[in-house]
mmCIF file of C-alpha atoms in Angstrom:
data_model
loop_
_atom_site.group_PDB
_atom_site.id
_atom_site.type_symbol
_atom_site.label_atom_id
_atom_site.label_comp_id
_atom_site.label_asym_id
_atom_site.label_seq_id
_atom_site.Cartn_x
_atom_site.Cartn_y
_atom_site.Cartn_z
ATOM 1 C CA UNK A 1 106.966 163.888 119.719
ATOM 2 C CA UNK A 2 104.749 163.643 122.661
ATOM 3 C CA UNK A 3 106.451 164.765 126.101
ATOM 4 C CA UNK A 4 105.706 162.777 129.221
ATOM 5 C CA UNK A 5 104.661 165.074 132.342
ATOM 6 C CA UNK A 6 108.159 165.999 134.171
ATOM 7 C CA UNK A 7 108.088 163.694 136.731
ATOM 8 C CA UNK A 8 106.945 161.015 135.494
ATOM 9 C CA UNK A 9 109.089 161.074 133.047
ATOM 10 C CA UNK A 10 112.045 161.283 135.211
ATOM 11 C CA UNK A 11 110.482 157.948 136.761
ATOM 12 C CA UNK A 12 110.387 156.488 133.501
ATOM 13 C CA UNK A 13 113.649 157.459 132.756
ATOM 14 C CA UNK A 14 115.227 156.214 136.380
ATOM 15 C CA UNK A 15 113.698 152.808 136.147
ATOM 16 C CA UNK A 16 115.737 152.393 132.300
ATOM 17 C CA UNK A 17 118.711 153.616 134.172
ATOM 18 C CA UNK A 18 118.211 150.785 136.726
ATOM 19 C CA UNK A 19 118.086 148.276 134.607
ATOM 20 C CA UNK A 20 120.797 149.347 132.879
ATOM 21 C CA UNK A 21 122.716 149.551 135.835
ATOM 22 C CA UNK A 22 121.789 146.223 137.038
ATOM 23 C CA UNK A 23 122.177 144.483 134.179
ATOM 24 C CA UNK A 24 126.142 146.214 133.825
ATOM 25 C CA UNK A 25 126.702 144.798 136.996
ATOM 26 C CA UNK A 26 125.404 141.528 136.909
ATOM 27 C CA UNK A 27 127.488 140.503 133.450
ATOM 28 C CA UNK A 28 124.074 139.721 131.738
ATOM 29 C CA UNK A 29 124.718 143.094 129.237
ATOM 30 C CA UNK A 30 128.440 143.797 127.675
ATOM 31 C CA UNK A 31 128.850 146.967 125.711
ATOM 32 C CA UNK A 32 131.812 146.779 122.755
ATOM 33 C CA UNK A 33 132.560 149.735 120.592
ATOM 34 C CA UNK A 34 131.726 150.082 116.959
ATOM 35 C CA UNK A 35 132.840 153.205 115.930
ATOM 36 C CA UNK A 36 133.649 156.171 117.425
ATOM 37 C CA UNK A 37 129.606 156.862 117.674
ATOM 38 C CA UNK A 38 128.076 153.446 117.404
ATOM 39 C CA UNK A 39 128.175 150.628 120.045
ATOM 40 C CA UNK A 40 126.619 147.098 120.208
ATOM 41 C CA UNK A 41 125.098 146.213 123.582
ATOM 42 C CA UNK A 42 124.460 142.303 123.987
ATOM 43 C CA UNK A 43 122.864 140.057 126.430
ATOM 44 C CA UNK A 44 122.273 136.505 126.421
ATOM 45 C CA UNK A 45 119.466 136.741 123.700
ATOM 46 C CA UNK A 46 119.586 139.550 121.771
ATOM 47 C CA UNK A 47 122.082 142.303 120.720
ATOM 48 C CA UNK A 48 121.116 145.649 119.458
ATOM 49 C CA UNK A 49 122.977 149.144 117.741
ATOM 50 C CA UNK A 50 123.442 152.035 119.691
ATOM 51 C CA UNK A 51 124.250 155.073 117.990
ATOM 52 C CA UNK A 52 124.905 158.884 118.586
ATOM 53 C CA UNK A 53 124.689 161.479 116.339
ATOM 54 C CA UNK A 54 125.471 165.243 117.474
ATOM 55 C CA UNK A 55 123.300 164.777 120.691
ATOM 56 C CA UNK A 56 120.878 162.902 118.958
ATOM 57 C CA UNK A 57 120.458 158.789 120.711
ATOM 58 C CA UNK A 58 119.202 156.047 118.680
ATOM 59 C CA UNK A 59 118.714 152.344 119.210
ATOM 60 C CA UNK A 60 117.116 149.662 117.372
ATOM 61 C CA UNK A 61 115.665 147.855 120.232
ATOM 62 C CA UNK A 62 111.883 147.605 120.331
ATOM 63 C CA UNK A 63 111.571 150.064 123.581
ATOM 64 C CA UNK A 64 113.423 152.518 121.833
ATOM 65 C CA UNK A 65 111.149 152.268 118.397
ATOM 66 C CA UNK A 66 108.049 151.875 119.899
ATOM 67 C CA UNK A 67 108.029 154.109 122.849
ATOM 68 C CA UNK A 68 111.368 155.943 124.208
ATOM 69 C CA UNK A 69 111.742 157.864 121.040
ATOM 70 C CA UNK A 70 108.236 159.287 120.815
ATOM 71 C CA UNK A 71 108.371 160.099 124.506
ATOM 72 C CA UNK A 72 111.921 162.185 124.582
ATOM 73 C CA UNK A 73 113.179 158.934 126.744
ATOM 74 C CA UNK A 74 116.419 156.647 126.384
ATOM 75 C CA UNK A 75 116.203 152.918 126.253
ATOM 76 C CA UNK A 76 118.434 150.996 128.531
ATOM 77 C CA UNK A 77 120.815 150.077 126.417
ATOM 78 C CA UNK A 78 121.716 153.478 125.749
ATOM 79 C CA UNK A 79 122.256 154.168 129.024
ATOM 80 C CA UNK A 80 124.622 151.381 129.716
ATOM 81 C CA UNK A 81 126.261 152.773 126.949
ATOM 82 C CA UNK A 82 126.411 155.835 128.342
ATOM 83 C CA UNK A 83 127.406 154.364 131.860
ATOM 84 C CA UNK A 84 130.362 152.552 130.539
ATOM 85 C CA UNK A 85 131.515 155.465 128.470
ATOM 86 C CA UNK A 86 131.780 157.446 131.519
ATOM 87 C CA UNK A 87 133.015 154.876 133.598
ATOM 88 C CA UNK A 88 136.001 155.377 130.886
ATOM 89 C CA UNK A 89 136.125 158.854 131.012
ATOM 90 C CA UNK A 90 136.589 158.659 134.615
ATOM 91 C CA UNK A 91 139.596 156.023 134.473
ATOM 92 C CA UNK A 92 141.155 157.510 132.237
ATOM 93 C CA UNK A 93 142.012 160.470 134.767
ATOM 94 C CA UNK A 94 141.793 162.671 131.775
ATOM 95 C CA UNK A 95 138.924 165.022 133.020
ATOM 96 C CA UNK A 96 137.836 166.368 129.454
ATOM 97 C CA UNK A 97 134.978 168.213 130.017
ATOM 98 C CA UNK A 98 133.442 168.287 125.874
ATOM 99 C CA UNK A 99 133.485 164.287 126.498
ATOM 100 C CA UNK A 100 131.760 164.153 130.135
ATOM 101 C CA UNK A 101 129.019 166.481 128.593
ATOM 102 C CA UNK A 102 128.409 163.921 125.409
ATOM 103 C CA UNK A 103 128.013 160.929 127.556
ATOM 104 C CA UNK A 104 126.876 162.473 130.730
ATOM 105 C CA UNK A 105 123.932 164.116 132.775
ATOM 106 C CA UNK A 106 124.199 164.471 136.329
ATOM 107 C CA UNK A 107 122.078 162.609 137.749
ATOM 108 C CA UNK A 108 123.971 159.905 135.778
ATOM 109 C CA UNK A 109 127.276 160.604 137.338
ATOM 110 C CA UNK A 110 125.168 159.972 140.380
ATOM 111 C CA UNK A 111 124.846 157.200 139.462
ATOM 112 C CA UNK A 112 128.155 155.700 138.397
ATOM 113 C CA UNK A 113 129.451 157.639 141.679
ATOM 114 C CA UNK A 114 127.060 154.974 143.506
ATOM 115 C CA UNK A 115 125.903 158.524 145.449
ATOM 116 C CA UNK A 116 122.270 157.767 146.724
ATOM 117 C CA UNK A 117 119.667 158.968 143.922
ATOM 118 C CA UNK A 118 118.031 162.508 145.181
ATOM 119 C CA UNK A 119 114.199 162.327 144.447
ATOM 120 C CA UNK A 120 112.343 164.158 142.049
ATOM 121 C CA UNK A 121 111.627 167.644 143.136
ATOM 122 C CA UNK A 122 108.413 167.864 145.023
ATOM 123 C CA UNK A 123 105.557 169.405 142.769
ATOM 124 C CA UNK A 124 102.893 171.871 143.596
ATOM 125 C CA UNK A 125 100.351 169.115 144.087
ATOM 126 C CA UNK A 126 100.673 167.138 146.415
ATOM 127 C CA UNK A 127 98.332 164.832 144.868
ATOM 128 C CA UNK A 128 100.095 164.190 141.904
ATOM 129 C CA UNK A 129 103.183 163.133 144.248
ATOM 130 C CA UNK A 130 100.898 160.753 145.475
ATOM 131 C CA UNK A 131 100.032 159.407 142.398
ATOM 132 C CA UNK A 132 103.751 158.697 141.556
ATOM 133 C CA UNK A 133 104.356 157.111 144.543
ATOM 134 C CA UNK A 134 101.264 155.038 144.142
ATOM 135 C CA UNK A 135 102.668 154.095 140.508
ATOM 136 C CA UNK A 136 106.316 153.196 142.188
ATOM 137 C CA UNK A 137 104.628 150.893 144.435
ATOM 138 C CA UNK A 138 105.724 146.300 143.711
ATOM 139 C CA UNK A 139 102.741 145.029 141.785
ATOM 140 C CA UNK A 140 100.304 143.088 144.191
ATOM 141 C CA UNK A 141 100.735 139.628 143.169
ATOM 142 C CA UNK A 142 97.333 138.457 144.532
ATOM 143 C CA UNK A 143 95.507 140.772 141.717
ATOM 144 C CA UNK A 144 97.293 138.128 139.076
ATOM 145 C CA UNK A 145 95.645 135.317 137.348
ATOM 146 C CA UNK A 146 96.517 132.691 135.284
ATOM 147 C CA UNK A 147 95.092 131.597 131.919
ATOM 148 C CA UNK A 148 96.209 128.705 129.400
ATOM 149 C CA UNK A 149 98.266 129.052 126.975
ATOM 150 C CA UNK A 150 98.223 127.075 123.766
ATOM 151 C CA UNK A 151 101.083 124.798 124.017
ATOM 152 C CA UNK A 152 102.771 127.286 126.450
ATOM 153 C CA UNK A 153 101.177 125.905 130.155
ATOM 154 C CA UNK A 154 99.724 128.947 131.592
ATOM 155 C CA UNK A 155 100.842 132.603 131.465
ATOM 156 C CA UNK A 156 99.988 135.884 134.050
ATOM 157 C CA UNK A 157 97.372 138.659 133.387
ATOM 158 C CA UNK A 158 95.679 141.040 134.786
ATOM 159 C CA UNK A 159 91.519 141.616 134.440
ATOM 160 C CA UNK A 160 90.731 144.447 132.177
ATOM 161 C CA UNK A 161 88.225 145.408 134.951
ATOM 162 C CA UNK A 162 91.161 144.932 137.746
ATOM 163 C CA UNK A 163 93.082 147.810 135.147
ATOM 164 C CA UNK A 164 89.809 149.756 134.834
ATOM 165 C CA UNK A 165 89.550 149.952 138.409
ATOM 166 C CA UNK A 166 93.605 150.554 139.593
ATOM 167 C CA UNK A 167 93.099 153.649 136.736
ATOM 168 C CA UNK A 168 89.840 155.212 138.320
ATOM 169 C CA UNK A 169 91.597 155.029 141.655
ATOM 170 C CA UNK A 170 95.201 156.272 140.820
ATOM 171 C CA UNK A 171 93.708 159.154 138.231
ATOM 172 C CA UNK A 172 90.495 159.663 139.564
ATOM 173 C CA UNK A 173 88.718 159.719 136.246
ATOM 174 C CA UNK A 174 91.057 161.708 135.068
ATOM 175 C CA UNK A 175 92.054 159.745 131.875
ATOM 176 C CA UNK A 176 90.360 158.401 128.580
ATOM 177 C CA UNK A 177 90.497 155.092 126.149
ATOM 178 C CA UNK A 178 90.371 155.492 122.326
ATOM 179 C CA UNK A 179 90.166 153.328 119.342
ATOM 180 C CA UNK A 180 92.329 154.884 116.860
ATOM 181 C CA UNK A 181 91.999 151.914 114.282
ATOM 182 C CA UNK A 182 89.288 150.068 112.948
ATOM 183 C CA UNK A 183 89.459 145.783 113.603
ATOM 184 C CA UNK A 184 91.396 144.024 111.598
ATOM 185 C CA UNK A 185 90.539 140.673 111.027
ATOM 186 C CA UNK A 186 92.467 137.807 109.891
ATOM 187 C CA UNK A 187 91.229 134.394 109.371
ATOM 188 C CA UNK A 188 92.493 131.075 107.642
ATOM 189 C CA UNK A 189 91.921 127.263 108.055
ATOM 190 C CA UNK A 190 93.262 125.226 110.715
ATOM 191 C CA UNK A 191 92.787 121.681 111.305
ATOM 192 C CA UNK A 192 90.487 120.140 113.993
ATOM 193 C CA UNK A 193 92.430 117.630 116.725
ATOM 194 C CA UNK A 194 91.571 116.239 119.358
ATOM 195 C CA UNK A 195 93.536 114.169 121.935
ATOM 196 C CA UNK A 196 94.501 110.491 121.709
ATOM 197 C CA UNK A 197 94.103 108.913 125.339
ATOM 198 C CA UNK A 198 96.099 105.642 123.669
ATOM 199 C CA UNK A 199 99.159 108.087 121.659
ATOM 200 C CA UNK A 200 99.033 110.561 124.402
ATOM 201 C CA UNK A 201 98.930 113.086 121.679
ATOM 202 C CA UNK A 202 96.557 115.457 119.340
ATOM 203 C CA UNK A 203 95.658 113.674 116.418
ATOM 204 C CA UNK A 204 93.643 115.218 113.179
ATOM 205 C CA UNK A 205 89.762 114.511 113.529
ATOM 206 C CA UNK A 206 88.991 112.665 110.101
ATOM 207 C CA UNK A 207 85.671 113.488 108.583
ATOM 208 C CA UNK A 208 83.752 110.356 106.991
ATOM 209 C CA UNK A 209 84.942 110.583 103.872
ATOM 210 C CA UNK A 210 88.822 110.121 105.290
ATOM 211 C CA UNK A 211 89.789 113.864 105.074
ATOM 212 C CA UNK A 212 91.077 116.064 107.917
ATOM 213 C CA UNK A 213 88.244 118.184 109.255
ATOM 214 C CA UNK A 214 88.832 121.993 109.215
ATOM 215 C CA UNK A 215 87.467 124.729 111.711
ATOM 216 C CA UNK A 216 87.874 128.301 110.718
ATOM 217 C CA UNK A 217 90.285 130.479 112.870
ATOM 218 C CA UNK A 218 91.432 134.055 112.825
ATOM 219 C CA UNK A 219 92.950 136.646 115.602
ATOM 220 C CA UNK A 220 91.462 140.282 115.641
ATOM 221 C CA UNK A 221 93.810 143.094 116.108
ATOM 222 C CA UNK A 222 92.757 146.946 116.919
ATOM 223 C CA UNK A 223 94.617 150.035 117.902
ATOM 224 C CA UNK A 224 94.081 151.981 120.644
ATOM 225 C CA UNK A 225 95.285 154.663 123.012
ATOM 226 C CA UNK A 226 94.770 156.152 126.728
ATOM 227 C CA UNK A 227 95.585 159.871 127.703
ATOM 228 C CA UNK A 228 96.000 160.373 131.428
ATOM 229 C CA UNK A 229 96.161 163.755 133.011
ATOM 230 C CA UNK A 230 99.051 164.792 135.282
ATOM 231 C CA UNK A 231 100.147 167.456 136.524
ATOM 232 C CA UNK A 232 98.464 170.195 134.244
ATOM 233 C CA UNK A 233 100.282 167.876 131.251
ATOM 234 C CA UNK A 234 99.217 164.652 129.123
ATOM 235 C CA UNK A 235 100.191 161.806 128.732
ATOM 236 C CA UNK A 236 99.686 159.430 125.902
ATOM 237 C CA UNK A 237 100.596 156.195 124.839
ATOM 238 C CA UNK A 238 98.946 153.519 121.891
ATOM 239 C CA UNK A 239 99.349 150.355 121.311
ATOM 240 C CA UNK A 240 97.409 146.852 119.870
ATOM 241 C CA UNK A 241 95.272 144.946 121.125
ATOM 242 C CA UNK A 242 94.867 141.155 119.611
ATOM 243 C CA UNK A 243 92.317 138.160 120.510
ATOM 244 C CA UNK A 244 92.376 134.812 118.490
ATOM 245 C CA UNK A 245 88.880 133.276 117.823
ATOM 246 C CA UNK A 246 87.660 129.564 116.259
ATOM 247 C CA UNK A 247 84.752 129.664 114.081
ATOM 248 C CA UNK A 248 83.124 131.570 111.652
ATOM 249 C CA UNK A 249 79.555 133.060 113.522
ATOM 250 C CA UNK A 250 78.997 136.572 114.302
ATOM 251 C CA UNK A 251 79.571 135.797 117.927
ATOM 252 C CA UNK A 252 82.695 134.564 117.902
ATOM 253 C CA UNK A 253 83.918 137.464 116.060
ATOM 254 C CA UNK A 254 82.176 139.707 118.502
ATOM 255 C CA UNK A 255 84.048 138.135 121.542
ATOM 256 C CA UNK A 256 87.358 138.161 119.678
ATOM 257 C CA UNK A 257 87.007 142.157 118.981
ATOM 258 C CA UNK A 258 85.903 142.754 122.275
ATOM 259 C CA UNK A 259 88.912 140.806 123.721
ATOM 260 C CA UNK A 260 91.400 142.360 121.120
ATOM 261 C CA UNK A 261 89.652 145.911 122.667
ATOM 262 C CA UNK A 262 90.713 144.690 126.596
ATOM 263 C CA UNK A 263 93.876 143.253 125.624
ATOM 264 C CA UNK A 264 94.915 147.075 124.089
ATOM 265 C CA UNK A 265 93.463 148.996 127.233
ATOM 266 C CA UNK A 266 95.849 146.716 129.439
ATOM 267 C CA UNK A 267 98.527 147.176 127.194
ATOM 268 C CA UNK A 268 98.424 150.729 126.701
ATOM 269 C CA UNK A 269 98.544 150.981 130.630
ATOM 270 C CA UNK A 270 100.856 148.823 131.355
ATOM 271 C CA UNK A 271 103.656 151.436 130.099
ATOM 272 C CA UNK A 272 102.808 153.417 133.091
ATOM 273 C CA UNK A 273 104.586 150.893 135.315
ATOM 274 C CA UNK A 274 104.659 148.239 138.030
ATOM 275 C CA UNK A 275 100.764 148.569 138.761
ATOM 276 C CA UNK A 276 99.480 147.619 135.898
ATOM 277 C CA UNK A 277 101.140 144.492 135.386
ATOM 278 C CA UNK A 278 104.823 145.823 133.509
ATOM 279 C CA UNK A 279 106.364 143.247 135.039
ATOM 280 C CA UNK A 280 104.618 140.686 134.186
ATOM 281 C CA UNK A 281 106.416 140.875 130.916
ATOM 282 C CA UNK A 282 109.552 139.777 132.566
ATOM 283 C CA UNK A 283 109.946 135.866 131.891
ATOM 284 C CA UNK A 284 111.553 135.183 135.133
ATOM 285 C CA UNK A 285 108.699 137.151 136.263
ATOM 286 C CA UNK A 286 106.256 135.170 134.415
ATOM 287 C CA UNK A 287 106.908 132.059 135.465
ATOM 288 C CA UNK A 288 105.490 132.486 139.142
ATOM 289 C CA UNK A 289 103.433 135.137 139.197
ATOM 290 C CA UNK A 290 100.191 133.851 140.250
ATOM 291 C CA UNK A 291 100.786 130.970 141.297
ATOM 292 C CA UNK A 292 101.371 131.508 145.049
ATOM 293 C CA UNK A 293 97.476 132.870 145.451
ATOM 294 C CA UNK A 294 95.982 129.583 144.031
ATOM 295 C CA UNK A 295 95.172 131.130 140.405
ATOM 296 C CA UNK A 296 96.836 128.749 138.021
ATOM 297 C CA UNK A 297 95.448 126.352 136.256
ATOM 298 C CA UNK A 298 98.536 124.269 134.748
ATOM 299 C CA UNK A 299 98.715 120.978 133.914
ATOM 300 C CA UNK A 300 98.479 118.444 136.960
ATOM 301 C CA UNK A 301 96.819 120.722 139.249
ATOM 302 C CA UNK A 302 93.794 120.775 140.578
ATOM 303 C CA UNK A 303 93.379 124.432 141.223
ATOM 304 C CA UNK A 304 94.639 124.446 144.866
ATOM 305 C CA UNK A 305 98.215 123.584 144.485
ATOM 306 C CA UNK A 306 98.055 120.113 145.078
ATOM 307 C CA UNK A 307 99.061 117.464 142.555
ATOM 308 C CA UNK A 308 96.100 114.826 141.427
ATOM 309 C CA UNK A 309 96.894 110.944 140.904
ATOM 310 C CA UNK A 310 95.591 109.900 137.244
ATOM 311 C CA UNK A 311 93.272 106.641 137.964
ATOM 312 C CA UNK A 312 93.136 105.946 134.459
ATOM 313 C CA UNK A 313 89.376 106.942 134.179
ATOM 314 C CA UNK A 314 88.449 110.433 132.850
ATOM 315 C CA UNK A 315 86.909 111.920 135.660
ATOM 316 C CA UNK A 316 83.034 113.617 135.315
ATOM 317 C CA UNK A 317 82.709 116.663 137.657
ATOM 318 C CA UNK A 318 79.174 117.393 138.545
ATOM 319 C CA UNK A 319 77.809 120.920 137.364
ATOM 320 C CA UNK A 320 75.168 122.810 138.940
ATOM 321 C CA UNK A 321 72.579 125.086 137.120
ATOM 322 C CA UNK A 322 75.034 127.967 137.177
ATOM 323 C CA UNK A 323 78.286 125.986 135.805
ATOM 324 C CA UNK A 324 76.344 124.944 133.216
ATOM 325 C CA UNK A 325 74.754 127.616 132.030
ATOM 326 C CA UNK A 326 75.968 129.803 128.918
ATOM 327 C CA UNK A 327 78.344 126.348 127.899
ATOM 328 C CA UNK A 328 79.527 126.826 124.419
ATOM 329 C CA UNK A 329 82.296 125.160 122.109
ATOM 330 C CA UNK A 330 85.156 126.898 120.898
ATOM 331 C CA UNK A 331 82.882 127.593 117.542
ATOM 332 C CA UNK A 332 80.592 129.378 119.397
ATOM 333 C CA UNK A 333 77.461 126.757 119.354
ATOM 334 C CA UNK A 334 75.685 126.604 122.893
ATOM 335 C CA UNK A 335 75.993 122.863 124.561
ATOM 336 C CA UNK A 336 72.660 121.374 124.740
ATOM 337 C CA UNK A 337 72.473 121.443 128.658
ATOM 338 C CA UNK A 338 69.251 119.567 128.871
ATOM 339 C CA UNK A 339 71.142 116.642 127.070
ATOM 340 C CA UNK A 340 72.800 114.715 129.790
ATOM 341 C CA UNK A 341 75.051 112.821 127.897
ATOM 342 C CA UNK A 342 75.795 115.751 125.803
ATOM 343 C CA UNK A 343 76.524 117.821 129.081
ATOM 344 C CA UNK A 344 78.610 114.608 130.806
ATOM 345 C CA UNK A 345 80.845 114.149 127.438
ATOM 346 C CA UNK A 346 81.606 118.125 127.427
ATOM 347 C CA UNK A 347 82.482 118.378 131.184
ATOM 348 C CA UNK A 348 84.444 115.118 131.044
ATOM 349 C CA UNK A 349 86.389 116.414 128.020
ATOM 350 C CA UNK A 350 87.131 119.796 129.989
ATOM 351 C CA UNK A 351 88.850 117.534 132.902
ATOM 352 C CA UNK A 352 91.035 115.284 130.698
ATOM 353 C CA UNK A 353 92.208 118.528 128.672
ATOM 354 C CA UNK A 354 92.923 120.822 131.709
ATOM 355 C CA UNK A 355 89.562 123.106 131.422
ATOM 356 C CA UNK A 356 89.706 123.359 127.452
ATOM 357 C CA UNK A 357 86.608 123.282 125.780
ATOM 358 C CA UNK A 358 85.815 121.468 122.732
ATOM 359 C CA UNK A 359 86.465 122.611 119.129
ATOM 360 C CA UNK A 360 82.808 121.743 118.020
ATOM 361 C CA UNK A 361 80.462 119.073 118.915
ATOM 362 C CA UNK A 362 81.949 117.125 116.153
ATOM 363 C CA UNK A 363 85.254 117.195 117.910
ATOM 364 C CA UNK A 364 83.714 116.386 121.157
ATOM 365 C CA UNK A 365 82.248 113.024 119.029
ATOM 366 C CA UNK A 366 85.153 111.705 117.591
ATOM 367 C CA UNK A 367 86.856 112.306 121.497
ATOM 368 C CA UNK A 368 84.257 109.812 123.022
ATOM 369 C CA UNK A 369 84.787 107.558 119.856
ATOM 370 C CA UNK A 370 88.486 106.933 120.842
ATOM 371 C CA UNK A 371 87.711 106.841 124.302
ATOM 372 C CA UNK A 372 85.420 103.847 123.539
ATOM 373 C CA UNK A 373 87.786 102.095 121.158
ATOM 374 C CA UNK A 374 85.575 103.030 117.791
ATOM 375 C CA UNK A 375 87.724 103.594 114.325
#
């Protein structure tokens, strides 16, 4: 088991505690009792098993699995379970010692006490208390974007160099990025659509001979994991990285790995908190973040928060030399930019599907065939 550096783990461990907390109080987590050592703590989506044995905590949440119990940490929902137990204990009136001990630590009867939280005992460096306070810090919503999301509108991230650069600040160098896995590809066949202007809907693209057309497309995965140095002490955390990709040429699956590479850097970071984009995990989160600074690019927008009137007509922005530039479809082909009707088609389809590029030329095609009424 790898041990987080003292402090930080005690910040890691607080911020479990507050959720816990918060979520007790709100009503949005009930505990009920199993056994005499096993407890099921629901919300309004999921439920999970809490379980004690000797001194040893276990749930089967994914926090739990994939991090808390490789880290020496407790997931909140065994710390609500732990709350409520106390909160028992303390009702009861029957002061038994042997049970406050099981269920309690005491910064956790702190807690339940509603005493104000002491903080972590100062260190010997004061720059590693900076650090921490750095890392406690609300996440600076104006380092957010937005991307789209297939089907989904548009969802929050973070720039891998945005993460590169909040890293090389906060730990001045002092922390490192490893692949621990090779890439693991996986591809199959998925049909080419495009979108009916007259169904207001994607339709299959059919090929001359009647049948659906196909594209190749496959999402790379790869493992990775960052050490960061703190306080004399490491620590470590892994995770996967995944990128999706359309097409079968060597450049697509180049841009898919490197993505998959980014995506597990960010990922494997974001486990040390608030600044580097934890919370953008949380739906409610989610759903705004980004949006105030002008960075989304959902549907009906155009870019600057202001709603755009359809006029019926497919509108055909004007590039210049460096828009156009570098243009490919989704299979990785380069648009012919010296064609202008090639280069007017692709832009125009990019407007009507809210900055989505093409499939293939092919798909581009059959879009301008429906457009002008062709079978």
């Amino acid at each position: 088991m790898i041990t987080a550096p003292p402090t930080l783990e005690n910040q890691l461990q607080h911020e479990r505690m507050a959720r816990a907390q918060a979520a007790l109080m709100s009503g949005d987590m009930q505990v009920m009792v199993l056994t005499d050592c096993t407890w099921m703590v629901a919300s309004k989506s999921n439920h999970y098993i809490v379980s004690l044995d000797d001194d040893a905590w276990a749930c089967t949440c994914p926090d739990f699995t994939g991090r808390c119990q490789h880290f020496g940490l407790r997931c909140k929902h065994i710390e609500a379970v732990r709350m409520v137990e106390i909160q028992k204990i303390a009702e009861s009136g029957l002061g038994n010692q042997n049970m406050k001990t099981k269920f309690s630590t005491t910064h956790m009867e702190e807690h339940m006490n509603k005493a104000i939280s002491k903080p972590d005992p100062p260190t010997s460096d004061p720059v590693i208390e900076q650090i921490l306070w750095k890392l406690r810090q609300p996440l600076d919503m104006n380092r957010v974007k937005r991307r789209q999301a297939g089907g989904q509108g548009t969802v929050p991230y973070l720039e891998g160099y945005d993460v590169i650069e909040v890293a090389n600040d906060l730990f001045t160098f002092r922390w490192s990025f490893d692949l621990v896995s090779e890439p693991h590809i996986m591809r199959w066949d998925k049909t080419v659509t495009f979108y009916d202007q007259r169904l207001k809907k994607k339709v299959p693209v059919l090929g001359e001979d009647g049948k659906v057309n196909t594209e190749v497309a496959g999402v790379a995965y790869i493992t990775g994991r960052i050490i960061v140095e703190l306080d004399g002490k490491t620590y470590s955390h892994a995770d996967a990285g995944r990128c999706t990709f359309n097409g079968d040429t060597p450049e697509a699956l180049d841009v898919a790995i490197a993505g998959a590479v980014t995506d597990c850097l960010k990922r494997c970071f974001r486990q040390l908190g608030e600044q580097f984009g934890n919370s953008l995990y949380d739906k409610e989160i989610a759903r705004t973040a980004g949006l105030e600074n002008g960075a989304s690019n959902s549907h009906g927008s155009n870019g600057n928060g202001r709603s755009e009137k359809s006029s019926g007509q497919v509108a055909t922005p004007v590039a210049s030399v460096s828009q156009t530039e570098g243009l490919q479809y989704r299979d990785g082909i380069t648009v012919d930019t010296t064609n202008a009707a090639e280069l007017e088609a692709f832009n125009a389809f990019k407007s009507a599907h809210h900055e989505d590029f093409p499939a293939s030329r092919e798909t581009l095609r059959a879009w301008v065939a429906s457009l002008n009424g062709k079978k």
